[in-house]
Backbone as numpy.savetxt, mean C-alpha at the origin, in Angstrom:
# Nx Ny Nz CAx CAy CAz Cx Cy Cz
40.83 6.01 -35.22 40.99 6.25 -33.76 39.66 6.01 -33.05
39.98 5.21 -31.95 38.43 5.09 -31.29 37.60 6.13 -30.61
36.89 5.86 -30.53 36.03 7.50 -29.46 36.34 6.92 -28.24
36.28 8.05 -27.42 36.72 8.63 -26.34 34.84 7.99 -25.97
35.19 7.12 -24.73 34.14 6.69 -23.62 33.15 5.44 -24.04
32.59 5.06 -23.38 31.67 3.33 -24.18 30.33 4.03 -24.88
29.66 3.32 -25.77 28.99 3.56 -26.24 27.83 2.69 -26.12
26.89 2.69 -25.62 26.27 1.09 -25.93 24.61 2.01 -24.98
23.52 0.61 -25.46 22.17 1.06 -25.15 21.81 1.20 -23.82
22.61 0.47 -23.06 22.58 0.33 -21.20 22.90 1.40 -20.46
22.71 1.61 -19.23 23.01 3.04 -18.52 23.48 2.47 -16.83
24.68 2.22 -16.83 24.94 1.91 -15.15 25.58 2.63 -14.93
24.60 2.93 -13.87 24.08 4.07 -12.78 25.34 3.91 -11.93
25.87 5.01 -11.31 26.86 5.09 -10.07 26.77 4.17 -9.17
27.23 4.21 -8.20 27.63 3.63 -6.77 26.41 4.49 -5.91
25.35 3.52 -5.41 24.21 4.41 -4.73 24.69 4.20 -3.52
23.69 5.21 -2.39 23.74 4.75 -1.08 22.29 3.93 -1.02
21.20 4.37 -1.67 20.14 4.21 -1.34 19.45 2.73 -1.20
19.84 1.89 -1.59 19.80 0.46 -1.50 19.62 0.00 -0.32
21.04 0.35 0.40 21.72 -0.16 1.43 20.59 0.86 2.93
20.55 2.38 2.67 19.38 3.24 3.65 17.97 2.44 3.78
17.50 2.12 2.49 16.35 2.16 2.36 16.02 1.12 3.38
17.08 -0.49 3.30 16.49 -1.83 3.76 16.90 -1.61 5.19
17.88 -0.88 5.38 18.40 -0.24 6.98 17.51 0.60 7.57
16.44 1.74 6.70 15.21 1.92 7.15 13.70 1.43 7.56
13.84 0.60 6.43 12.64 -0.60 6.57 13.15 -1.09 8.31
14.16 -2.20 8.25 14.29 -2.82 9.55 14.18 -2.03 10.90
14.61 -0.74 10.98 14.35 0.16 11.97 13.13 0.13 12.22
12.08 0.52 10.96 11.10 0.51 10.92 9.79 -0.32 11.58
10.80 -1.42 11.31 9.68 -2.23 11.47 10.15 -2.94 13.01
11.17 -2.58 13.40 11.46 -2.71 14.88 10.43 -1.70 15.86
10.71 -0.81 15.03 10.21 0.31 15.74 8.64 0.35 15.98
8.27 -0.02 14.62 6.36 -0.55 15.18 6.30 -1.41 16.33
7.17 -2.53 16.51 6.92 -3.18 17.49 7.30 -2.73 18.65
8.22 -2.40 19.16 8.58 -1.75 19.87 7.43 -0.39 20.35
6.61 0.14 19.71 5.65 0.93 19.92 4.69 0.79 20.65
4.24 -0.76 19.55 3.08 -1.05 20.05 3.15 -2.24 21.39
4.44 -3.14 21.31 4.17 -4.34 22.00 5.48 -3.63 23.39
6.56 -3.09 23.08 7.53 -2.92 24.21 8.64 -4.27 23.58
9.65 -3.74 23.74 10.69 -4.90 23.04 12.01 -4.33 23.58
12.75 -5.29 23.94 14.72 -5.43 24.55 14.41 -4.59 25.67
13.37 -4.53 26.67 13.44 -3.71 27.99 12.37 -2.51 27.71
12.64 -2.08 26.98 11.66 -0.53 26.31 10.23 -0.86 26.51
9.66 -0.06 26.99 8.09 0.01 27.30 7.38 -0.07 26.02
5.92 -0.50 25.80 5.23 0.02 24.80 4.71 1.88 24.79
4.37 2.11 24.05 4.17 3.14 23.70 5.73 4.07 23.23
6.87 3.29 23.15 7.93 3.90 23.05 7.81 4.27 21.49
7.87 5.51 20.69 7.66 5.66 19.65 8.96 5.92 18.54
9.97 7.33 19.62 11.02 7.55 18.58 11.95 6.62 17.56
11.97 5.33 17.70 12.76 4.51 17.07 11.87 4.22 15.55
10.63 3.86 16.11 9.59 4.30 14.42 9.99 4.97 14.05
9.67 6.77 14.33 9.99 7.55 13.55 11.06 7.84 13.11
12.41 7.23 13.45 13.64 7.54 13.27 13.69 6.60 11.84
13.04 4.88 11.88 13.17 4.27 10.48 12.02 4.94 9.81
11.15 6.01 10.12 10.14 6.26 8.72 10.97 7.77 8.35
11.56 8.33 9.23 12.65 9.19 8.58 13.37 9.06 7.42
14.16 7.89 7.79 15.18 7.29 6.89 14.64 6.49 5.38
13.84 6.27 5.58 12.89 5.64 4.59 12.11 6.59 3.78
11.78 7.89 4.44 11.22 8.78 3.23 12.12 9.68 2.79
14.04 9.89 3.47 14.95 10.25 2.52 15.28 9.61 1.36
15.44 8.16 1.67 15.82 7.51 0.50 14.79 7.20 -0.52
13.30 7.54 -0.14 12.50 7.31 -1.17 13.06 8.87 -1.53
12.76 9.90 -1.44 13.34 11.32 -2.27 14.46 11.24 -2.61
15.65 10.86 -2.10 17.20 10.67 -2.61 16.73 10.30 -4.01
16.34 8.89 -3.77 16.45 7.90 -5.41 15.05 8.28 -6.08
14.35 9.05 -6.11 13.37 9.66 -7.37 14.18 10.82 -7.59
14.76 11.04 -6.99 15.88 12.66 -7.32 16.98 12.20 -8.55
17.26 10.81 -7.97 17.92 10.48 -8.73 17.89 9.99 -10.08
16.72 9.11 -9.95 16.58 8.35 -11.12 15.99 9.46 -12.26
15.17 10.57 -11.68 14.92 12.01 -12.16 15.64 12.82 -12.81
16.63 12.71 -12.41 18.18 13.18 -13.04 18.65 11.90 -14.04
18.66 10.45 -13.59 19.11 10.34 -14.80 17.88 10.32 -16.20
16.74 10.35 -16.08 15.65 10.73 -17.31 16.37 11.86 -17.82
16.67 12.95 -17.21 16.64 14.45 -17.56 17.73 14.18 -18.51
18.87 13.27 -18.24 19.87 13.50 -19.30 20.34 12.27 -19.94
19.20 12.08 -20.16 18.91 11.31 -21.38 19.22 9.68 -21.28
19.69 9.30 -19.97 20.33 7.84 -19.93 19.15 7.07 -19.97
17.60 7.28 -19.96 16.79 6.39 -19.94 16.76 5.89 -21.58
17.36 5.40 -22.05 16.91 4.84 -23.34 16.04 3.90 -23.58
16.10 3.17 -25.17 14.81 2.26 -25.27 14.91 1.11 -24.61
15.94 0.87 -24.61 16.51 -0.72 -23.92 16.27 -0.49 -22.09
17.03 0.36 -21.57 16.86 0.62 -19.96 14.73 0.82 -19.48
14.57 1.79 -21.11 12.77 1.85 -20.53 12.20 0.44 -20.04
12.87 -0.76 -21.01 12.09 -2.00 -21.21 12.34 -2.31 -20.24
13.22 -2.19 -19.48 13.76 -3.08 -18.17 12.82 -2.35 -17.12
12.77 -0.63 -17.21 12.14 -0.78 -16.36 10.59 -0.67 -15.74
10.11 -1.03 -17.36 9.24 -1.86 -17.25 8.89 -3.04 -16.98
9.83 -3.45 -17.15 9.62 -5.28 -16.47 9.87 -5.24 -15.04
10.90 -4.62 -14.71 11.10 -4.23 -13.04 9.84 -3.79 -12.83
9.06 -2.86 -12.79 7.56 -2.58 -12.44 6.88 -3.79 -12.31
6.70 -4.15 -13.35 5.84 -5.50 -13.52 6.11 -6.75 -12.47
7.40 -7.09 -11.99 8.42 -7.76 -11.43 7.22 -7.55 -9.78
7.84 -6.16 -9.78 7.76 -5.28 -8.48 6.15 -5.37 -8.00
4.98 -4.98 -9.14 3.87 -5.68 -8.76 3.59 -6.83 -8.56
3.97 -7.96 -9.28 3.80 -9.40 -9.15 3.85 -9.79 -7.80
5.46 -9.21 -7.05 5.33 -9.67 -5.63 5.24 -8.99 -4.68
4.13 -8.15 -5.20 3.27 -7.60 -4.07 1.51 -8.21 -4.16
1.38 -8.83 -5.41 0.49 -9.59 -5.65 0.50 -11.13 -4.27
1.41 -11.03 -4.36 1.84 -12.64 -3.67 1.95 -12.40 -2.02
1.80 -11.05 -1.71 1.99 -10.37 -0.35 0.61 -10.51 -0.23
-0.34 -9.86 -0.82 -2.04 -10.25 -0.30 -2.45 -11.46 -0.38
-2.03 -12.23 -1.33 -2.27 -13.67 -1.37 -2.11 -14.10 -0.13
-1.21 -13.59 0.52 -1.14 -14.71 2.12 -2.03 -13.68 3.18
-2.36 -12.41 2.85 -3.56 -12.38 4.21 -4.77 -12.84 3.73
-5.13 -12.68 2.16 -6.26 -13.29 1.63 -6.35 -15.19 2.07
-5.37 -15.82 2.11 -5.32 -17.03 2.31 -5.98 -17.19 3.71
-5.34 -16.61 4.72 -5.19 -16.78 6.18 -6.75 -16.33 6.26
-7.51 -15.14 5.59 -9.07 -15.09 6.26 -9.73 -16.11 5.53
-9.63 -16.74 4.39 -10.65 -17.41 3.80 -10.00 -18.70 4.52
-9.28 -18.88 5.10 -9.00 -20.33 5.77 -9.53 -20.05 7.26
-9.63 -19.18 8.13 -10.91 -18.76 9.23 -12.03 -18.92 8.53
-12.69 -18.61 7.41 -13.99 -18.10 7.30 -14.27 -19.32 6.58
-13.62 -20.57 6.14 -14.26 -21.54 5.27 -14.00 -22.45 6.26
-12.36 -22.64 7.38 -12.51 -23.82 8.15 -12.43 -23.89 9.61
-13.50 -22.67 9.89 -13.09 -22.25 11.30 -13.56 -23.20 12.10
-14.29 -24.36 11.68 -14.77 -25.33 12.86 -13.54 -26.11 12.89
-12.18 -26.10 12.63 -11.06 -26.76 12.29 -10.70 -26.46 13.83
-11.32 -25.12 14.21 -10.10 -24.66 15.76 -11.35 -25.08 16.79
-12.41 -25.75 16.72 -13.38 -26.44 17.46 -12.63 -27.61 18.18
-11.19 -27.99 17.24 -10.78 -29.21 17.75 -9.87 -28.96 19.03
-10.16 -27.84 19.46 -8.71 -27.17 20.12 -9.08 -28.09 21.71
-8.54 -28.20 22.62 -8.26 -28.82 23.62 -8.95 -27.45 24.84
-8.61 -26.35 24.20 -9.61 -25.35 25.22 -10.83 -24.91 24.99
-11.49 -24.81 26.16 -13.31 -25.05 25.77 -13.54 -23.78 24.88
-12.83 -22.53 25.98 -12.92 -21.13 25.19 -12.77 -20.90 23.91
-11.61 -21.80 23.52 -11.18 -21.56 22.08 -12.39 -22.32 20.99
-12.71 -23.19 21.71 -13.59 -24.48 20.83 -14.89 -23.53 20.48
-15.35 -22.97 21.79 -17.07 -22.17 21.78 -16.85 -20.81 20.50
-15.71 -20.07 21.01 -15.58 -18.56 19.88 -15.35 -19.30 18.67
-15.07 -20.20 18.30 -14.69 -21.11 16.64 -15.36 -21.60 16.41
-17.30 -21.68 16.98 -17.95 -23.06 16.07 -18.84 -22.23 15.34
-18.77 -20.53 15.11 -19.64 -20.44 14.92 -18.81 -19.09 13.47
-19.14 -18.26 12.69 -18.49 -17.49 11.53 -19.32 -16.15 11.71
-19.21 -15.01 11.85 -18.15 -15.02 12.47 -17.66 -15.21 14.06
-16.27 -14.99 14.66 -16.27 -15.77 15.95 -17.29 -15.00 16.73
-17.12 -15.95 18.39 -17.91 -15.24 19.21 -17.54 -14.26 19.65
-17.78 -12.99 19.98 -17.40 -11.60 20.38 -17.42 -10.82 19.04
-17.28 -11.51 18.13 -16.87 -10.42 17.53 -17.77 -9.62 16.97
-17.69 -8.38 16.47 -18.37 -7.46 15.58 -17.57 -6.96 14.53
-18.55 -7.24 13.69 -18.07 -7.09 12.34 -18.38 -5.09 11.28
-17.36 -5.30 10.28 -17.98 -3.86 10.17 -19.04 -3.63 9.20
-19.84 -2.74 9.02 -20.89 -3.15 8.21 -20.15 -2.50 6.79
-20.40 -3.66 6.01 -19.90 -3.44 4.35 -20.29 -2.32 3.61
-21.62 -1.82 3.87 -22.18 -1.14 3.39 -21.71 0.92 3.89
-21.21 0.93 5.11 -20.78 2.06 5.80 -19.94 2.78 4.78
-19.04 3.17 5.64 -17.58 3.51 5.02 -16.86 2.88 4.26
-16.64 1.25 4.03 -16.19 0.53 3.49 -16.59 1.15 1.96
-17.98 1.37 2.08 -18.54 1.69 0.46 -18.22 2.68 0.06
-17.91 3.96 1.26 -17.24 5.08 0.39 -16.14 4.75 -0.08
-15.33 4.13 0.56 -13.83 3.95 0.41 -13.69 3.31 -1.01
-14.74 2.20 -1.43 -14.56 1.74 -2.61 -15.15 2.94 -3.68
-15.88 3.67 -3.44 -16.72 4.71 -4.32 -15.10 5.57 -4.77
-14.32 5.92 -3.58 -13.87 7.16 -3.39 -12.29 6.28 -4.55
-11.95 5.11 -4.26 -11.07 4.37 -5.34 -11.18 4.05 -6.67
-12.63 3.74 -6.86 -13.07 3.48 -8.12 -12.88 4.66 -8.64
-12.87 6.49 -8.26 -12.90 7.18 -8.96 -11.60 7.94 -8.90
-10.83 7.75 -8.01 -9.51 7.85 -8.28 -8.96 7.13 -9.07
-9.30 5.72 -9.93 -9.36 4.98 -11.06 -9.19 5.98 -12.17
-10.28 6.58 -11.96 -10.70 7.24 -13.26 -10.02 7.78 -13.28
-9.30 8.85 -12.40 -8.88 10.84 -12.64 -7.43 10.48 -12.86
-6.68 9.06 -12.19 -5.06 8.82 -12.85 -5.62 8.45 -14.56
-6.75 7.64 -14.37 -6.41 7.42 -16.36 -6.78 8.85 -17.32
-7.47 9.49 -16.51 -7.88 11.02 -16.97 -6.32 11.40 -17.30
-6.04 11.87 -16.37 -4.68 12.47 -16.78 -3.28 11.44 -17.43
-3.29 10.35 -17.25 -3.03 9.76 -18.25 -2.90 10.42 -19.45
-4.33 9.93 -19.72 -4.49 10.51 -21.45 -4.82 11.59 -21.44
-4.37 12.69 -20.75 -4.76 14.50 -20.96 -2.91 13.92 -21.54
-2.32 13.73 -20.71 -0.53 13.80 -20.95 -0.03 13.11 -22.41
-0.97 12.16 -22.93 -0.40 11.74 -23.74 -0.60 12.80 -25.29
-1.89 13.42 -24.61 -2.44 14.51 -25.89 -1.69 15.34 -25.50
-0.72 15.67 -24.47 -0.40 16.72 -24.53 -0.96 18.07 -23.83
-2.11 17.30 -23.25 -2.95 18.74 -22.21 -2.22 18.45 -20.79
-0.96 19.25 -20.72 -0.43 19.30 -19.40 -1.68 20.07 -18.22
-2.14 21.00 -18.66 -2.73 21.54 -17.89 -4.24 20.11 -17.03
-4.20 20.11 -18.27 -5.70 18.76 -17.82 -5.15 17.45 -17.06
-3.95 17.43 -17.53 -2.91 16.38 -16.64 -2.86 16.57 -15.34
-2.39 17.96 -14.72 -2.38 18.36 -13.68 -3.50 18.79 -12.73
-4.58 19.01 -13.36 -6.11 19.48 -12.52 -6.24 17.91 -12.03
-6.39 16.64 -13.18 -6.94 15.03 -12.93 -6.33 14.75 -12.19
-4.48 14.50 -12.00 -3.54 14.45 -10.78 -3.84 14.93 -9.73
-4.20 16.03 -9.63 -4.82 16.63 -8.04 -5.79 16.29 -7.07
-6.49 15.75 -8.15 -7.82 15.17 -7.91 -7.39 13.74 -7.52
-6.45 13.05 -8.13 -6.28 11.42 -7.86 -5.47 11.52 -6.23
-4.80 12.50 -6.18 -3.94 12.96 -4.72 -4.94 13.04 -3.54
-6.59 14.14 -4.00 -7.03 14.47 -2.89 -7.65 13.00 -2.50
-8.07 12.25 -3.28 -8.80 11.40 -3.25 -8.47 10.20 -2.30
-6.66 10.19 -3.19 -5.97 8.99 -1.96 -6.01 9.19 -0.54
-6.11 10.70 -0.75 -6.22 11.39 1.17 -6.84 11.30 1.61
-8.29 11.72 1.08 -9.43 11.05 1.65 -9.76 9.56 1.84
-9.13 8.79 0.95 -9.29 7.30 1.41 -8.70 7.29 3.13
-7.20 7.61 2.65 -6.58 6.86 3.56 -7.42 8.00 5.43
-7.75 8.83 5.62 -8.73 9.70 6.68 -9.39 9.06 6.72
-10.88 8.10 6.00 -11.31 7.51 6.21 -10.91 5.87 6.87
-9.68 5.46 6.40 -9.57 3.91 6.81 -8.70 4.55 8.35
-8.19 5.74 8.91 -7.55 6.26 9.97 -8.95 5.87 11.07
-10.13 6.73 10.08 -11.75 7.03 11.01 -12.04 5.48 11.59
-11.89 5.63 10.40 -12.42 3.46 10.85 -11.88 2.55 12.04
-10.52 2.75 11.51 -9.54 1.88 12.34 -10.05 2.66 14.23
-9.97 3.91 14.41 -9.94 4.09 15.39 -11.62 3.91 16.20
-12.68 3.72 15.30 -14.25 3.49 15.50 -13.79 1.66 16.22
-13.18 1.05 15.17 -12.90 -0.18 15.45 -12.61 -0.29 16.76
-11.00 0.06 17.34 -10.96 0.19 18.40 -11.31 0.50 19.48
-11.81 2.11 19.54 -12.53 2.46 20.53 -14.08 1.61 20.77
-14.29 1.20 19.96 -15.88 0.55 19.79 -15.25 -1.12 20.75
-14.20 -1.68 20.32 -13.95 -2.61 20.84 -14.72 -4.06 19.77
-14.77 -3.52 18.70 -15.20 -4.63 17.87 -14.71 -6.07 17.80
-13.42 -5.83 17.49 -12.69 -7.19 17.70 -12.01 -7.35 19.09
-11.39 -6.97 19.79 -10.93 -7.24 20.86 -11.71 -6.96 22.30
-12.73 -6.89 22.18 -13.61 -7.02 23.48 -13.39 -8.11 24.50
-13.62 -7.99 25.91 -13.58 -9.44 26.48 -14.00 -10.51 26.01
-15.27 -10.28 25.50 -16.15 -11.38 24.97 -15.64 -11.97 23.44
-14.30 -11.45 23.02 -13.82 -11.62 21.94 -12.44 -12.37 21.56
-12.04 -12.53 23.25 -10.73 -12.65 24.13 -10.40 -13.68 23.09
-11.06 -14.98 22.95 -10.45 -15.94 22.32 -10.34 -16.25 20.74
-10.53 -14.63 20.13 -10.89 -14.82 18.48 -10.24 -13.78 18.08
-9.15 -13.75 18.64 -8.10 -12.59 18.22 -7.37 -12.88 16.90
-7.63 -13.78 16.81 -6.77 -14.41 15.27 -8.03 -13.32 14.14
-8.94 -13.15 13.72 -9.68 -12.04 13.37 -9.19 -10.84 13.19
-9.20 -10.14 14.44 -9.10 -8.86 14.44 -7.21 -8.58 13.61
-6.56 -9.51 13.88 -5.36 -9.41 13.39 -5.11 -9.47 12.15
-5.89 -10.52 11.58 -5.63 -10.98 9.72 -6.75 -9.83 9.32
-8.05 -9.15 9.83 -8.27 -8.13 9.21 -7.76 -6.86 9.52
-6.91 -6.19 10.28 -5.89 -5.28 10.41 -4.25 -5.86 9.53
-3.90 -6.72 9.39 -3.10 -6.77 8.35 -3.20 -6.23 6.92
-4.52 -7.56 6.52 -4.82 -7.28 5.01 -5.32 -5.68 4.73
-6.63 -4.93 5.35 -6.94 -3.41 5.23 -5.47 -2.83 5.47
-4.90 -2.69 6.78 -3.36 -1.79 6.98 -2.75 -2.23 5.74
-2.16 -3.38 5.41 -1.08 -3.19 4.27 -1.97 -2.87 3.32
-2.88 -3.15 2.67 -3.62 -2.27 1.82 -3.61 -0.17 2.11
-3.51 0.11 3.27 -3.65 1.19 3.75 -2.22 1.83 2.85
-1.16 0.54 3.94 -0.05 1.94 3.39 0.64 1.88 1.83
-0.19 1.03 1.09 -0.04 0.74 -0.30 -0.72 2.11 -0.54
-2.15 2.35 0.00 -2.29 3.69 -0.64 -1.63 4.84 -0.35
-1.08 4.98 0.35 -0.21 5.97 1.28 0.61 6.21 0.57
1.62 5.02 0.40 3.06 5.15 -1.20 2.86 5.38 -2.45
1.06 5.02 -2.94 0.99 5.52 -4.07 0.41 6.96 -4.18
0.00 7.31 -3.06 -0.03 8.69 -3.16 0.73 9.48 -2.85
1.83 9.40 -2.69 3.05 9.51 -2.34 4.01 10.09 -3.87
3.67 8.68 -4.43 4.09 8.58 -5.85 3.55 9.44 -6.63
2.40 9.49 -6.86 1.48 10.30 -7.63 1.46 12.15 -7.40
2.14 12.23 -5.81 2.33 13.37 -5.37 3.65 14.04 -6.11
4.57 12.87 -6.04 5.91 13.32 -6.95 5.71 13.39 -8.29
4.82 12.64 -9.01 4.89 12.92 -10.35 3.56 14.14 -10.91
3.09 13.89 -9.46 2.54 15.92 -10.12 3.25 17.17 -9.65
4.13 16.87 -8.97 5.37 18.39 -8.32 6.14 18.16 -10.15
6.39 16.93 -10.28 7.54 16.63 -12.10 6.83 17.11 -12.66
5.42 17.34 -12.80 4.37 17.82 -14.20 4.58 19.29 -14.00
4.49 19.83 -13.10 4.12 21.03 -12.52 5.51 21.51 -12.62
6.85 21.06 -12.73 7.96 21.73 -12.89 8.60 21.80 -14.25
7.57 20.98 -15.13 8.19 20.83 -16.56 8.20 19.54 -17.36
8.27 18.68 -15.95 8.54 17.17 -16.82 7.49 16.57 -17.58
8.15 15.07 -17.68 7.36 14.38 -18.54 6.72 15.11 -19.78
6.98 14.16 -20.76 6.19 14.41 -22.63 5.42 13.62 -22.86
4.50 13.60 -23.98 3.83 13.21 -24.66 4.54 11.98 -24.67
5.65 11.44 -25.28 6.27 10.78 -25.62 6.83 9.80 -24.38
7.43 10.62 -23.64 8.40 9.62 -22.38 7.92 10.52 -21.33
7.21 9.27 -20.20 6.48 9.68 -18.96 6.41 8.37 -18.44
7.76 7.90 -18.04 7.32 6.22 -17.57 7.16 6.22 -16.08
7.78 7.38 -15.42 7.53 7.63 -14.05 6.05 7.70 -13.72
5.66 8.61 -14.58 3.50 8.58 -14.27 3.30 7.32 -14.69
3.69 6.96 -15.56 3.08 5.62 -16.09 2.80 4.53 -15.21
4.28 4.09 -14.74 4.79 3.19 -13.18 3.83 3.95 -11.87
3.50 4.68 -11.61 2.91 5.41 -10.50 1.11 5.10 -11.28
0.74 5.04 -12.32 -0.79 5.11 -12.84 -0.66 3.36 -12.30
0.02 2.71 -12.80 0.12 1.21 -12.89 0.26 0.82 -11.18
0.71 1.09 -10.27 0.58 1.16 -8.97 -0.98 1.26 -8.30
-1.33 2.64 -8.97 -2.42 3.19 -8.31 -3.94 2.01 -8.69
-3.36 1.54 -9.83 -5.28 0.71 -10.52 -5.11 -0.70 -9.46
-3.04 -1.32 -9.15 -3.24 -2.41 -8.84 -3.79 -2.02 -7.40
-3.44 -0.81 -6.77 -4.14 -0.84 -5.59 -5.71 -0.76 -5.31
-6.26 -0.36 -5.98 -7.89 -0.42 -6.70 -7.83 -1.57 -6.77
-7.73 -2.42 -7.81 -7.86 -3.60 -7.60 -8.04 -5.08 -6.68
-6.75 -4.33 -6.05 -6.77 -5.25 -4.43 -7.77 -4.91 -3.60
-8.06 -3.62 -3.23 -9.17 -3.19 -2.90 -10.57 -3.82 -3.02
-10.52 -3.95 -4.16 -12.13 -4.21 -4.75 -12.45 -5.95 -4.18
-11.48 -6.32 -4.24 -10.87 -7.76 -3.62 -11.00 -7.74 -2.05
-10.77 -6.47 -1.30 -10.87 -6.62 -0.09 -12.03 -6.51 0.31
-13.09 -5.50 -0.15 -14.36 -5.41 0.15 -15.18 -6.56 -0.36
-14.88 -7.13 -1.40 -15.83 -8.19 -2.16 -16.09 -9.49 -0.84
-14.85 -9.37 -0.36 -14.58 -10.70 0.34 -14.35 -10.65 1.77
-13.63 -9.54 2.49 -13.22 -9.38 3.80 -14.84 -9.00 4.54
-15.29 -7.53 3.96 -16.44 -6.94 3.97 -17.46 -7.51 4.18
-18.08 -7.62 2.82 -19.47 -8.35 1.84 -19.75 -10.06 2.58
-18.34 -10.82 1.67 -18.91 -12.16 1.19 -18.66 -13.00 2.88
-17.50 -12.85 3.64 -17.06 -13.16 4.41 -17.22 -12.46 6.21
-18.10 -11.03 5.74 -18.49 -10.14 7.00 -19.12 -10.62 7.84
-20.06 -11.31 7.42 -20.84 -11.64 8.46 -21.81 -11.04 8.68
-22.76 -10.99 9.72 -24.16 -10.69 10.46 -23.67 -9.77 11.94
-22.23 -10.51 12.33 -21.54 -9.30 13.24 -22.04 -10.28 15.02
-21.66 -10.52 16.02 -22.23 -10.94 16.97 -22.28 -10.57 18.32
């Protein structure tokens, strides 16, 4: 007689909602920035509630589906076969976010290597702010400032996720959880600092000054590449926040901890990009400032 239900190494998961919230939050979302900042379909700028309504919806369904996928670890559906996958999904999932900085990294090193390219422009204004690196008006930030804490303050949040890492794999939950706390305060303090910055930027009038009117292409590709770098740290501390509430309630073993694992593997590629942003946005490509 056969057994009663399927048997096999795979685990498919129910009928979610969260798929369908999450990309219905994103688009709100990202209506809603614009709409904030620029005014869009009649609505003034400064109109805000429609943001917050898609970053609402977007941080249920990020808690819905770690609730979920949490539940299914707990009873047991993560097996060896589903781990592998979703490890490759991780891997997947970094790759093309790899390919997301690639295009603001492209867009400044194509200002900063061929900016006499927009010399050819037909307007004098545009021709004079482009013959020279960096443009005219602009001010640049000094590499050495805050930029350097920010890399100081990443490089060692490096450390305190691989700290607890390997406290978890020995088995020192407790040492797991002190290094986690530490990788949390740290992301906070990054991201307070790039808040400090951003608003020094502005109020200072660095990039968008009159005298800067025609080199706005700047101030934009370096508020892209730092911001999406920003809220990369934001989600991984985010992440790292959930998998120390899971440590702190019981979870994760010695053995199976792929949630910290996926969240440690997040946190170095954002270090990484980082180290990439200062080497080059900062340092190699900053400038003298004008």
């Amino acid at each position: 007689m056969a057994q009663a239900g399927v048997k096999h190494d795979y685990h498919l998961v129910n009928p979610s909602p969260w798929p369908l919230l999450a990309s219905l939050g994103a688009t709100v979302m990202a209506v809603g920035l614009v709409m904030w900042l620029k005014g869009l379909f009649g609505v003034p700028a400064g109109t805000w509630w429609l943001f917050a309504a898609g970053l609402t919806l977007v941080l249920i369904t990020m808690a819905g589906w770690w609730i979920d996928v949490t539940k299914e670890a707990n009873a047991g559906d993560h097996t060896p076969v589903v781990s592998i996958g979703l490890r490759y999904g991780m891997i997947l999932f970094i790759a093309s976010e790899v390919m997301f900085f690639v295009a603001w990294f492209w867009i400044f090193f194509e200002m900063a290597l061929f900016h006499e390219a927009r010399t050819l422009s037909s307007i004098e204004e545009v021709r004079l702010a482009w013959a020279t690196w960096p443009p005219q008006g602009i001010e640049t930030v000094p590499a050495w400032n805050l930029p350097l804490v920010n890399t100081l303050t990443l490089l060692l949040s490096g450390t305190t996720v691989t700290w607890a890492h390997h406290a978890l794999q020995q088995g020192d939950r407790k040492g797991a959880q002190f290094a986690l706390i530490l990788t949390v305060i740290l992301g906070v303090f990054f991201s307070a600092i790039q808040a400090y910055e951003y608003h020094h930027i502005l109020s200072h009038g660095y990039f968008y000054s009159e005298a800067a009117a025609n080199s706005g292409l700047y101030g934009s590709s370096f508020f892209m590449a730092t911001g999406f770098h920003g809220f990369h740290v934001l989600v991984g501390t985010i992440f790292l926040l959930v998998c120390l509430i899971r440590l702190m309630r019981g979870g994760f073993t010695p053995e199976k901890h792929f949630g910290f694992e996926a969240a440690a593997w997040y946190w170095h590629f954002v270090d990484v990009v980082w180290l990439f942003l200062f080497a080059f946005i900062y340092v190699v490509f900053g400038g003298a400032g004008h």
